[in-house]
Amino acid sequence: LLIQRRTAQLPLADRPINDAIAERHYQHRAIRRVGESFTTKRRRALLVMATGSGKTRTVIALIDQLMKAGWVKRVLFLADRVALVKQAADVFTKQLPSATTVNLVTDKITDGRVYVSTYPTMMGLIDALDDDGRRVFGPGYFDLVVIDEAHRSVYAKYRAIFEWFDSLLVGLTATPKDEVDHNTYQLFHLEDGVPTDAYTLDEGVAGGFLVPPTSVAVPMK
């Protein structure tokens, strides 16, 4: 499959982005930056995007583009809470109906294109065997792994997931780029403070997509 893709996969630079999924200019820029990174043989990318700027929609549009261009077939989306996994599964099902979404927390393992899971669930499934005694999820099962809230301290505990799967890796975080810890940049093979792309709260406010936070004074006893 990898050898076949050398000639079959299409260049990402001129591949269209589905505006019905992600239409904002900064979302398109983030997708293009990831595409540029993957095209230059980098296999890991980190997107720093302010809360409310549409991280999930951005990554769904990215996945849609990568699938249509023949770069990926199966995708794993990891989140650290069951509620976030369900939320992601619902959005994938709605925005990407052409790709069957499997929620590994609640569903049985079935054939799909997008799999969503928590870290502990995936850790358990890595060792799961099928009826023939073979691992269900081999190292090459997924072409792309997406990590939601990539700044969380889950790495130390669940780093084995990223070392097991031989895939492209995309991280999403709302933490300001100068506050993302060293280990996160290191995981994505990036220089500290230099993510693949960033869209800040200030930029979102200036662009009219977000509202600034309001401070509220609460008297304590």
CSV table of N, CA and C in Angstrom, one decimal, residues 43-44 76 78 122-129 134-142 145 158-169 187:
chain,number,residue,atom,x,y,z
A,43,ARG,N,6.3,14.1,9.5
A,43,ARG,CA,5.2,13.2,9.7
A,43,ARG,C,4.4,13.6,10.9
A,44,ARG,N,4.8,14.7,11.6
A,44,ARG,CA,4.0,15.2,12.7
A,44,ARG,C,3.7,16.7,12.6
A,76,LEU,N,-7.4,7.6,13.5
A,76,LEU,CA,-7.7,7.4,14.9
A,76,LEU,C,-7.7,8.8,15.5
A,78,LEU,N,-8.0,10.7,19.1
A,78,LEU,CA,-7.9,10.4,20.6
A,78,LEU,C,-8.3,11.6,21.4
A,122,MET,N,-7.8,2.9,24.1
A,122,MET,CA,-6.9,2.5,23.1
A,122,MET,C,-5.7,1.7,23.6
A,123,MET,N,-5.2,2.1,24.8
A,123,MET,CA,-4.1,1.3,25.4
A,123,MET,C,-4.5,-0.2,25.6
A,124,GLY,N,-5.7,-0.4,26.0
A,124,GLY,CA,-6.2,-1.7,26.2
A,124,GLY,C,-6.4,-2.5,24.8
A,125,LEU,N,-6.9,-1.8,23.8
A,125,LEU,CA,-7.1,-2.4,22.5
A,125,LEU,C,-5.9,-2.7,21.7
A,126,ILE,N,-4.8,-2.0,22.0
A,126,ILE,CA,-3.5,-2.3,21.3
A,126,ILE,C,-3.1,-3.8,21.5
A,127,ASP,N,-3.5,-4.3,22.7
A,127,ASP,CA,-3.1,-5.7,23.0
A,127,ASP,C,-4.2,-6.7,22.7
A,128,ALA,N,-5.3,-6.2,22.1
A,128,ALA,CA,-6.5,-7.0,21.8
A,128,ALA,C,-6.2,-7.9,20.6
A,129,LEU,N,-6.6,-9.2,20.7
A,129,LEU,CA,-6.3,-10.2,19.6
A,129,LEU,C,-7.6,-10.6,18.9
A,134,ARG,N,-4.3,-12.8,16.2
A,134,ARG,CA,-3.4,-11.7,15.7
A,134,ARG,C,-4.0,-10.4,16.3
A,135,ARG,N,-3.1,-9.4,16.5
A,135,ARG,CA,-3.5,-8.1,17.0
A,135,ARG,C,-4.5,-7.5,16.1
A,136,VAL,N,-5.6,-6.9,16.7
A,136,VAL,CA,-6.6,-6.2,15.9
A,136,VAL,C,-6.0,-5.0,15.3
A,137,PHE,N,-5.3,-4.2,16.1
A,137,PHE,CA,-4.7,-3.0,15.6
A,137,PHE,C,-3.2,-3.1,15.5
A,138,GLY,N,-2.7,-3.4,14.3
A,138,GLY,CA,-1.2,-3.5,14.1
A,138,GLY,C,-0.6,-2.1,14.0
A,139,PRO,N,0.7,-2.0,13.9
A,139,PRO,CA,1.3,-0.7,13.8
A,139,PRO,C,0.9,0.1,12.6
A,140,GLY,N,0.5,-0.6,11.5
A,140,GLY,CA,0.2,0.1,10.3
A,140,GLY,C,-1.3,0.3,10.1
A,141,TYR,N,-2.1,0.0,11.1
A,141,TYR,CA,-3.6,0.0,10.9
A,141,TYR,C,-4.1,1.4,10.6
A,142,PHE,N,-3.5,2.4,11.3
A,142,PHE,CA,-4.0,3.8,11.0
A,142,PHE,C,-3.0,4.6,10.2
A,145,VAL,N,-3.1,9.6,13.1
A,145,VAL,CA,-3.6,9.7,14.5
A,145,VAL,C,-3.7,11.2,14.9
A,158,TYR,N,0.7,7.7,28.3
A,158,TYR,CA,0.2,7.0,27.1
A,158,TYR,C,1.1,7.2,25.8
A,159,ARG,N,2.3,7.5,26.0
A,159,ARG,CA,3.2,7.7,24.9
A,159,ARG,C,3.4,6.4,24.0
A,160,ALA,N,3.2,5.3,24.7
A,160,ALA,CA,3.3,4.0,24.0
A,160,ALA,C,2.4,4.0,22.7
A,161,ILE,N,1.2,4.7,22.8
A,161,ILE,CA,0.3,4.7,21.7
A,161,ILE,C,1.0,5.3,20.4
A,162,PHE,N,1.7,6.4,20.7
A,162,PHE,CA,2.3,7.1,19.5
A,162,PHE,C,3.5,6.3,19.0
A,163,GLU,N,4.1,5.6,19.9
A,163,GLU,CA,5.3,4.8,19.5
A,163,GLU,C,4.9,3.5,18.8
A,164,TRP,N,3.7,3.0,19.1
A,164,TRP,CA,3.2,1.8,18.5
A,164,TRP,C,2.7,2.0,17.1
A,165,PHE,N,1.9,3.0,16.9
A,165,PHE,CA,1.3,3.3,15.5
A,165,PHE,C,2.3,4.0,14.7
A,166,ASP,N,2.6,3.4,13.5
A,166,ASP,CA,3.5,4.1,12.5
A,166,ASP,C,2.6,4.9,11.6
A,167,SER,N,2.3,6.1,12.0
A,167,SER,CA,1.4,6.9,11.2
A,167,SER,C,1.8,8.4,11.2
A,168,LEU,N,1.0,9.2,10.4
A,168,LEU,CA,1.1,10.6,10.5
A,168,LEU,C,0.5,11.0,11.8
A,169,LEU,N,0.9,12.1,12.4
A,169,LEU,CA,0.4,12.5,13.7
A,169,LEU,C,0.1,14.0,13.7
A,187,LEU,N,7.4,16.0,21.2
A,187,LEU,CA,6.7,14.8,20.7
A,187,LEU,C,6.4,15.0,19.2
